mmCIF file of C-alpha atoms in Angstrom:
data_model
loop_
_atom_site.group_PDB
_atom_site.id
_atom_site.type_symbol
_atom_site.label_atom_id
_atom_site.label_comp_id
_atom_site.label_asym_id
_atom_site.label_seq_id
_atom_site.Cartn_x
_atom_site.Cartn_y
_atom_site.Cartn_z
ATOM 1 C CA MET A 5 11.624 -20.517 19.075
ATOM 2 C CA PRO A 6 9.000 -18.028 20.192
ATOM 3 C CA PRO A 7 6.034 -17.290 17.890
ATOM 4 C CA LEU A 8 6.409 -14.471 15.377
ATOM 5 C CA ARG A 9 3.596 -11.977 15.922
ATOM 6 C CA THR A 10 2.546 -10.886 12.461
ATOM 7 C CA ALA A 11 0.536 -7.771 11.637
ATOM 8 C CA LEU A 12 -1.541 -7.498 8.456
ATOM 9 C CA LEU A 13 -2.238 -4.003 7.141
ATOM 10 C CA GLN A 14 -5.522 -3.913 5.207
ATOM 11 C CA SER A 15 -5.658 -0.663 3.274
ATOM 12 C CA SER A 16 -5.579 0.749 -0.234
ATOM 13 C CA GLY A 17 -3.717 3.801 1.005
ATOM 14 C CA THR A 18 -3.807 6.801 -1.309
ATOM 15 C CA PRO A 19 -3.390 5.617 -4.919
ATOM 16 C CA GLY A 20 -0.753 7.573 -6.800
ATOM 17 C CA ASP A 21 0.792 9.194 -3.703
ATOM 18 C CA ILE A 22 3.945 7.384 -2.541
ATOM 19 C CA ALA A 23 4.733 9.936 0.174
ATOM 20 C CA LYS A 24 1.295 9.545 1.752
ATOM 21 C CA ASN A 25 1.469 5.763 1.589
ATOM 22 C CA LEU A 26 4.843 5.814 3.319
ATOM 23 C CA GLU A 27 3.250 7.913 6.082
ATOM 24 C CA ILE A 28 0.452 5.355 6.432
ATOM 25 C CA LEU A 29 2.979 2.517 6.519
ATOM 26 C CA ASP A 30 5.023 4.332 9.158
ATOM 27 C CA ALA A 31 1.995 4.896 11.409
ATOM 28 C CA HIS A 32 0.889 1.272 11.213
ATOM 29 C CA ALA A 33 4.430 0.006 11.737
ATOM 30 C CA ALA A 34 4.466 1.987 14.986
ATOM 31 C CA ASP A 35 1.107 0.512 16.042
ATOM 32 C CA ALA A 36 2.132 -3.028 15.095
ATOM 33 C CA ALA A 37 5.445 -2.793 16.947
ATOM 34 C CA ALA A 38 3.671 -1.395 20.025
ATOM 35 C CA ALA A 39 1.400 -4.454 19.939
ATOM 36 C CA GLY A 40 4.416 -6.778 19.958
ATOM 37 C CA ALA A 41 4.560 -7.608 16.257
ATOM 38 C CA GLY A 42 7.885 -8.461 14.663
ATOM 39 C CA LEU A 43 6.550 -8.294 11.100
ATOM 40 C CA LEU A 44 4.157 -6.042 9.202
ATOM 41 C CA VAL A 45 2.739 -7.204 5.843
ATOM 42 C CA SER A 46 1.110 -4.620 3.566
ATOM 43 C CA PRO A 47 -0.971 -5.262 0.417
ATOM 44 C CA GLU A 48 -0.035 -5.706 -3.217
ATOM 45 C CA MET A 49 1.170 -2.471 -4.844
ATOM 46 C CA PHE A 50 0.632 -0.617 -1.567
ATOM 47 C CA LEU A 51 3.410 1.850 -2.241
ATOM 48 C CA THR A 52 1.800 3.381 -5.341
ATOM 49 C CA GLY A 53 -1.722 2.068 -5.640
ATOM 50 C CA TYR A 54 -2.902 -0.722 -7.932
ATOM 51 C CA ALA A 55 -5.391 0.727 -10.449
ATOM 52 C CA ILE A 56 -3.324 3.729 -11.514
ATOM 53 C CA GLY A 57 -2.810 2.938 -15.218
ATOM 54 C CA ASP A 58 0.335 4.462 -16.685
ATOM 55 C CA GLY A 59 1.215 5.720 -13.205
ATOM 56 C CA ILE A 60 2.571 2.219 -12.663
ATOM 57 C CA HIS A 61 5.460 2.855 -15.057
ATOM 58 C CA ARG A 62 5.863 6.487 -14.025
ATOM 59 C CA LEU A 63 6.173 5.606 -10.308
ATOM 60 C CA ALA A 64 8.127 2.360 -10.671
ATOM 61 C CA GLU A 65 11.465 2.245 -8.837
ATOM 62 C CA PRO A 66 14.398 -0.151 -8.585
ATOM 63 C CA ALA A 67 14.494 -2.528 -5.622
ATOM 64 C CA ASP A 68 17.110 -0.307 -3.955
ATOM 65 C CA GLY A 69 15.422 2.993 -4.847
ATOM 66 C CA ALA A 70 14.377 5.925 -2.702
ATOM 67 C CA SER A 71 11.192 4.241 -1.474
ATOM 68 C CA ALA A 72 13.075 1.111 -0.447
ATOM 69 C CA GLN A 73 15.374 3.305 1.603
ATOM 70 C CA ALA A 74 12.361 5.047 3.161
ATOM 71 C CA VAL A 75 10.813 1.697 4.131
ATOM 72 C CA ALA A 76 14.161 0.595 5.571
ATOM 73 C CA ALA A 77 14.150 3.730 7.754
ATOM 74 C CA ILE A 78 10.610 2.873 8.937
ATOM 75 C CA ALA A 79 11.674 -0.673 9.792
ATOM 76 C CA ARG A 80 14.705 0.556 11.740
ATOM 77 C CA ARG A 81 12.754 3.250 13.546
ATOM 78 C CA HIS A 82 10.198 0.796 14.901
ATOM 79 C CA GLY A 83 12.327 -2.357 15.044
ATOM 80 C CA ILE A 84 9.903 -4.333 12.875
ATOM 81 C CA ALA A 85 10.304 -6.224 9.590
ATOM 82 C CA VAL A 86 8.145 -4.863 6.751
ATOM 83 C CA VAL A 87 6.799 -6.397 3.544
ATOM 84 C CA TYR A 88 5.534 -3.908 0.971
ATOM 85 C CA GLY A 89 4.177 -4.238 -2.552
ATOM 86 C CA TYR A 90 5.435 -1.912 -5.303
ATOM 87 C CA PRO A 91 6.150 -1.672 -9.042
ATOM 88 C CA GLU A 92 9.815 -2.594 -9.540
ATOM 89 C CA ARG A 93 11.713 -1.118 -12.466
ATOM 90 C CA ASP A 94 14.628 -3.114 -13.869
ATOM 91 C CA GLY A 95 15.873 -1.558 -17.097
ATOM 92 C CA GLU A 96 12.922 -1.361 -19.484
ATOM 93 C CA GLN A 97 10.894 -3.942 -17.552
ATOM 94 C CA VAL A 98 8.426 -3.277 -14.727
ATOM 95 C CA TYR A 99 7.462 -6.064 -12.330
ATOM 96 C CA ASN A 100 4.682 -6.391 -9.793
ATOM 97 C CA ALA A 101 6.977 -6.931 -6.806
ATOM 98 C CA ALA A 102 7.081 -7.326 -3.045
ATOM 99 C CA GLN A 103 10.100 -6.683 -0.861
ATOM 100 C CA LEU A 104 10.880 -7.837 2.682
ATOM 101 C CA ILE A 105 12.956 -5.442 4.780
ATOM 102 C CA GLY A 106 14.401 -6.696 8.079
ATOM 103 C CA PRO A 107 13.912 -4.908 11.408
ATOM 104 C CA ASP A 108 17.380 -3.384 11.093
ATOM 105 C CA GLY A 109 16.588 -1.987 7.649
ATOM 106 C CA THR A 110 18.413 -4.717 5.707
ATOM 107 C CA PRO A 111 16.734 -5.930 2.481
ATOM 108 C CA LEU A 112 16.078 -9.652 2.956
ATOM 109 C CA ALA A 113 14.120 -10.732 -0.124
ATOM 110 C CA ASN A 114 12.563 -9.302 -3.278
ATOM 111 C CA TYR A 115 9.949 -11.236 -5.257
ATOM 112 C CA ARG A 116 8.405 -10.589 -8.676
ATOM 113 C CA LYS A 117 4.877 -11.874 -9.301
ATOM 114 C CA THR A 118 5.033 -14.901 -11.588
ATOM 115 C CA HIS A 119 1.337 -15.317 -12.485
ATOM 116 C CA LEU A 120 -0.197 -12.104 -13.801
ATOM 117 C CA PHE A 121 -3.962 -11.723 -13.390
ATOM 118 C CA GLY A 122 -6.087 -10.549 -16.280
ATOM 119 C CA CYS A 123 -5.534 -8.069 -19.085
ATOM 120 C CA PHE A 124 -4.723 -5.205 -16.706
ATOM 121 C CA GLU A 125 -1.637 -6.830 -15.199
ATOM 122 C CA GLN A 126 -0.545 -8.394 -18.460
ATOM 123 C CA GLU A 127 -0.587 -4.943 -20.070
ATOM 124 C CA TRP A 128 1.501 -3.175 -17.416
ATOM 125 C CA PHE A 129 3.841 -5.811 -15.974
ATOM 126 C CA THR A 130 6.437 -8.373 -16.977
ATOM 127 C CA ALA A 131 6.014 -11.729 -15.226
ATOM 128 C CA GLY A 132 8.751 -12.836 -12.867
ATOM 129 C CA ASP A 133 10.441 -16.202 -13.338
ATOM 130 C CA GLN A 134 11.709 -17.159 -9.871
ATOM 131 C CA PRO A 135 9.009 -19.237 -8.169
ATOM 132 C CA VAL A 136 10.490 -19.566 -4.681
ATOM 133 C CA VAL A 137 12.007 -16.573 -2.895
ATOM 134 C CA GLN A 138 12.793 -17.005 0.815
ATOM 135 C CA ALA A 139 14.533 -15.399 3.778
ATOM 136 C CA GLU A 140 15.176 -16.168 7.433
ATOM 137 C CA LEU A 141 13.334 -13.978 9.917
ATOM 138 C CA ASP A 142 13.412 -14.527 13.692
ATOM 139 C CA GLY A 143 14.280 -18.188 13.179
ATOM 140 C CA LEU A 144 11.458 -18.801 10.699
ATOM 141 C CA ARG A 145 11.893 -19.462 7.021
ATOM 142 C CA VAL A 146 9.549 -17.053 5.280
ATOM 143 C CA GLY A 147 8.599 -16.975 1.619
ATOM 144 C CA LEU A 148 6.908 -14.501 -0.711
ATOM 145 C CA LEU A 149 4.109 -14.797 -3.259
ATOM 146 C CA ILE A 150 1.724 -12.132 -4.573
ATOM 147 C CA CYS A 151 -2.072 -12.460 -4.827
ATOM 148 C CA TYR A 152 -2.974 -14.664 -7.845
ATOM 149 C CA ASP A 153 0.224 -16.696 -7.322
ATOM 150 C CA VAL A 154 -1.190 -18.309 -4.172
ATOM 151 C CA GLU A 155 -4.243 -19.573 -6.055
ATOM 152 C CA PHE A 156 -1.994 -22.089 -7.864
ATOM 153 C CA PRO A 157 -1.402 -25.050 -5.527
ATOM 154 C CA GLU A 158 1.884 -25.792 -7.270
ATOM 155 C CA ASN A 159 3.339 -22.481 -6.072
ATOM 156 C CA VAL A 160 2.477 -23.095 -2.431
ATOM 157 C CA ARG A 161 3.630 -26.712 -2.546
ATOM 158 C CA ALA A 162 6.954 -25.597 -4.048
ATOM 159 C CA HIS A 163 7.399 -23.344 -1.024
ATOM 160 C CA ALA A 164 6.508 -26.165 1.354
ATOM 161 C CA LEU A 165 9.075 -28.463 -0.255
ATOM 162 C CA ALA A 166 11.683 -25.698 -0.023
ATOM 163 C CA GLY A 167 11.026 -25.376 3.709
ATOM 164 C CA THR A 168 8.878 -22.235 3.871
ATOM 165 C CA GLU A 169 7.138 -22.013 7.240
ATOM 166 C CA LEU A 170 5.397 -18.652 6.898
ATOM 167 C CA LEU A 171 4.256 -17.574 3.435
ATOM 168 C CA LEU A 172 3.744 -13.824 3.038
ATOM 169 C CA VAL A 173 1.209 -12.822 0.388
ATOM 170 C CA PRO A 174 0.518 -9.154 -0.357
ATOM 171 C CA THR A 175 -2.684 -9.203 -2.393
ATOM 172 C CA ALA A 176 -5.277 -7.178 -4.280
ATOM 173 C CA LEU A 177 -8.191 -9.617 -4.170
ATOM 174 C CA MET A 178 -11.285 -8.196 -5.844
ATOM 175 C CA ASN A 179 -14.960 -8.848 -5.371
ATOM 176 C CA PRO A 180 -16.688 -11.176 -6.133
ATOM 177 C CA PHE A 181 -13.756 -13.520 -5.404
ATOM 178 C CA HIS A 182 -14.017 -13.249 -1.603
ATOM 179 C CA PHE A 183 -14.130 -17.070 -1.381
ATOM 180 C CA VAL A 184 -10.380 -17.055 -2.088
ATOM 181 C CA ALA A 185 -9.704 -15.328 1.229
ATOM 182 C CA GLU A 186 -12.460 -17.132 3.111
ATOM 183 C CA LYS A 187 -12.030 -20.693 1.852
ATOM 184 C CA LEU A 188 -9.013 -21.203 -0.390
ATOM 185 C CA LEU A 189 -6.341 -19.632 1.823
ATOM 186 C CA PRO A 190 -7.011 -21.853 4.860
ATOM 187 C CA VAL A 191 -7.029 -24.910 2.573
ATOM 188 C CA ARG A 192 -3.688 -23.895 1.040
ATOM 189 C CA ALA A 193 -2.199 -23.549 4.530
ATOM 190 C CA PHE A 194 -3.532 -26.983 5.524
ATOM 191 C CA GLU A 195 -2.600 -28.922 2.414
ATOM 192 C CA SER A 196 0.977 -27.598 2.392
ATOM 193 C CA GLN A 197 1.375 -27.390 6.179
ATOM 194 C CA MET A 198 2.456 -23.801 6.729
ATOM 195 C CA TYR A 199 1.222 -20.432 7.933
ATOM 196 C CA ILE A 200 -0.013 -18.031 5.259
ATOM 197 C CA ALA A 201 -0.295 -14.282 5.874
ATOM 198 C CA TYR A 202 -2.611 -12.670 3.309
ATOM 199 C CA ALA A 203 -2.827 -8.847 3.352
ATOM 200 C CA ASN A 204 -5.424 -7.339 1.025
ATOM 201 C CA ARG A 205 -6.483 -3.979 -0.339
ATOM 202 C CA THR A 206 -9.983 -2.716 0.415
ATOM 203 C CA GLY A 207 -12.737 -0.693 -1.214
ATOM 204 C CA PRO A 208 -13.207 0.765 -4.711
ATOM 205 C CA GLU A 209 -10.239 1.808 -6.821
ATOM 206 C CA GLY A 210 -10.572 2.525 -10.517
ATOM 207 C CA GLU A 211 -12.548 -0.287 -12.124
ATOM 208 C CA PHE A 212 -11.969 -2.624 -9.174
ATOM 209 C CA ASP A 213 -13.571 -3.194 -5.781
ATOM 210 C CA PHE A 214 -11.233 -4.904 -3.326
ATOM 211 C CA ALA A 215 -12.641 -7.451 -0.893
ATOM 212 C CA GLY A 216 -10.584 -6.972 2.273
ATOM 213 C CA LEU A 217 -10.821 -10.124 4.453
ATOM 214 C CA SER A 218 -7.062 -10.249 5.148
ATOM 215 C CA CYS A 219 -6.153 -13.271 7.251
ATOM 216 C CA LEU A 220 -3.388 -15.341 8.775
ATOM 217 C CA ALA A 221 -4.211 -19.033 8.281
ATOM 218 C CA GLY A 222 -2.495 -21.839 10.177
ATOM 219 C CA PRO A 223 -1.432 -25.358 9.157
ATOM 220 C CA ASP A 224 -4.640 -26.703 10.733
ATOM 221 C CA GLY A 225 -6.690 -24.757 8.179
ATOM 222 C CA ILE A 226 -7.975 -22.275 10.761
ATOM 223 C CA ALA A 227 -7.648 -18.515 10.387
ATOM 224 C CA ARG A 228 -5.910 -17.076 13.445
ATOM 225 C CA THR A 229 -7.191 -13.593 12.616
ATOM 226 C CA ARG A 230 -9.335 -12.065 9.911
ATOM 227 C CA ALA A 231 -10.104 -8.481 8.970
ATOM 228 C CA GLY A 232 -13.465 -7.240 7.784
ATOM 229 C CA HIS A 233 -14.062 -5.261 4.609
ATOM 230 C CA GLY A 234 -12.666 -1.867 5.624
ATOM 231 C CA ASP A 235 -9.302 -0.453 6.642
ATOM 232 C CA ASP A 236 -7.841 -2.505 9.469
ATOM 233 C CA LEU A 237 -4.711 -3.754 11.213
ATOM 234 C CA VAL A 238 -5.018 -7.307 12.542
ATOM 235 C CA LEU A 239 -2.421 -9.423 14.343
ATOM 236 C CA ALA A 240 -1.809 -13.103 15.010
ATOM 237 C CA ASP A 241 1.094 -15.402 15.850
ATOM 238 C CA ALA A 242 2.957 -17.825 13.590
ATOM 239 C CA ASP A 243 4.064 -20.472 16.099
ATOM 240 C CA PRO A 244 6.949 -22.701 14.946
ATOM 241 C CA ASP A 245 6.302 -25.274 17.676
ATOM 242 C CA PHE A 246 2.687 -25.679 16.595
ATOM 243 C CA LEU A 247 3.808 -25.948 12.981
ATOM 244 C CA ALA A 248 6.336 -28.676 13.799
ATOM 245 C CA ALA A 249 3.687 -30.659 15.671
ATOM 246 C CA SER A 250 1.204 -30.218 12.841
ATOM 247 C CA ARG A 251 3.697 -31.395 10.234
ATOM 248 C CA ALA A 252 4.527 -34.438 12.360
ATOM 249 C CA ALA A 253 0.850 -35.335 12.631
ATOM 250 C CA ASN A 254 -0.140 -34.588 9.032
ATOM 251 C CA PRO A 255 1.573 -36.802 6.414
ATOM 252 C CA TYR A 256 0.719 -34.856 3.247
ATOM 253 C CA LEU A 257 4.312 -33.859 2.526
ATOM 254 C CA SER A 258 5.927 -37.177 3.511
ATOM 255 C CA ASP A 259 3.286 -39.285 1.702
ATOM 256 C CA ARG A 260 3.810 -37.607 -1.645
ATOM 257 C CA ARG A 261 4.749 -39.825 -4.636
ATOM 258 C CA PRO A 262 6.582 -37.438 -6.991
ATOM 259 C CA ALA A 263 7.281 -40.140 -9.581
ATOM 260 C CA LEU A 264 3.559 -40.138 -10.382
ATOM 261 C CA TYR A 265 3.261 -36.404 -10.911
ATOM 262 C CA GLY A 266 5.178 -35.908 -14.156
ATOM 263 C CA PRO A 267 2.017 -35.330 -16.249
ATOM 264 C CA LEU A 268 1.186 -32.302 -14.106
ATOM 265 C CA THR A 269 3.922 -30.291 -15.822
ATOM 266 C CA ARG A 270 3.155 -31.315 -19.396
#
């Protein structure tokens, strides 16, 4: 299988303005597709903004709502798969969610963040309860997590054991936690033998200051691309042949002894 060129959109968009953020997503989808990318990953809560208080509930939409249809039109127009973060409304509950739309506009996967970070998220969101959400894209098995989720090694290992090859992580990593993007992400990719695409917000927003540093890390623990601290669009390849060779050479997954790990869940 050929590599999947993956584009990471690093931007905080325009908080509170869905229409403007869809315009930004459309423009970068065009640029990414022109550069040969088959997938564009945008940050956590990109559709609405992150630090928007009660705007989260006011702007929340169902997974098949008007914004999902607008993103599907963007994906079809440019022939590129798109991952976007948004607040998902389901009845009375609102989830911090990310949805993957295929290049033909078909919804492929929708994930709800399972590990909520801090008082802010715990106030506004309900935690999801499905740890592994996957889809097939261009012959690769891709999975979804959101920001804080990837900082738990159990989450990433669960994806590895379920066959995820490229883990897509919309994020809103804040300063001073830049070491997560710089150090932890490449280690997660190495220890669970997969590619991880990590697309972050950037700059000040409300009480937060986002760190940027979006990256695509490979199974050898090396970042294939990394953004700086400002708005950016960076691209790199997720190569299934390289991944297969790396998994054959690295025995972490095959050398596991699950019978010893029971205390980890107590």
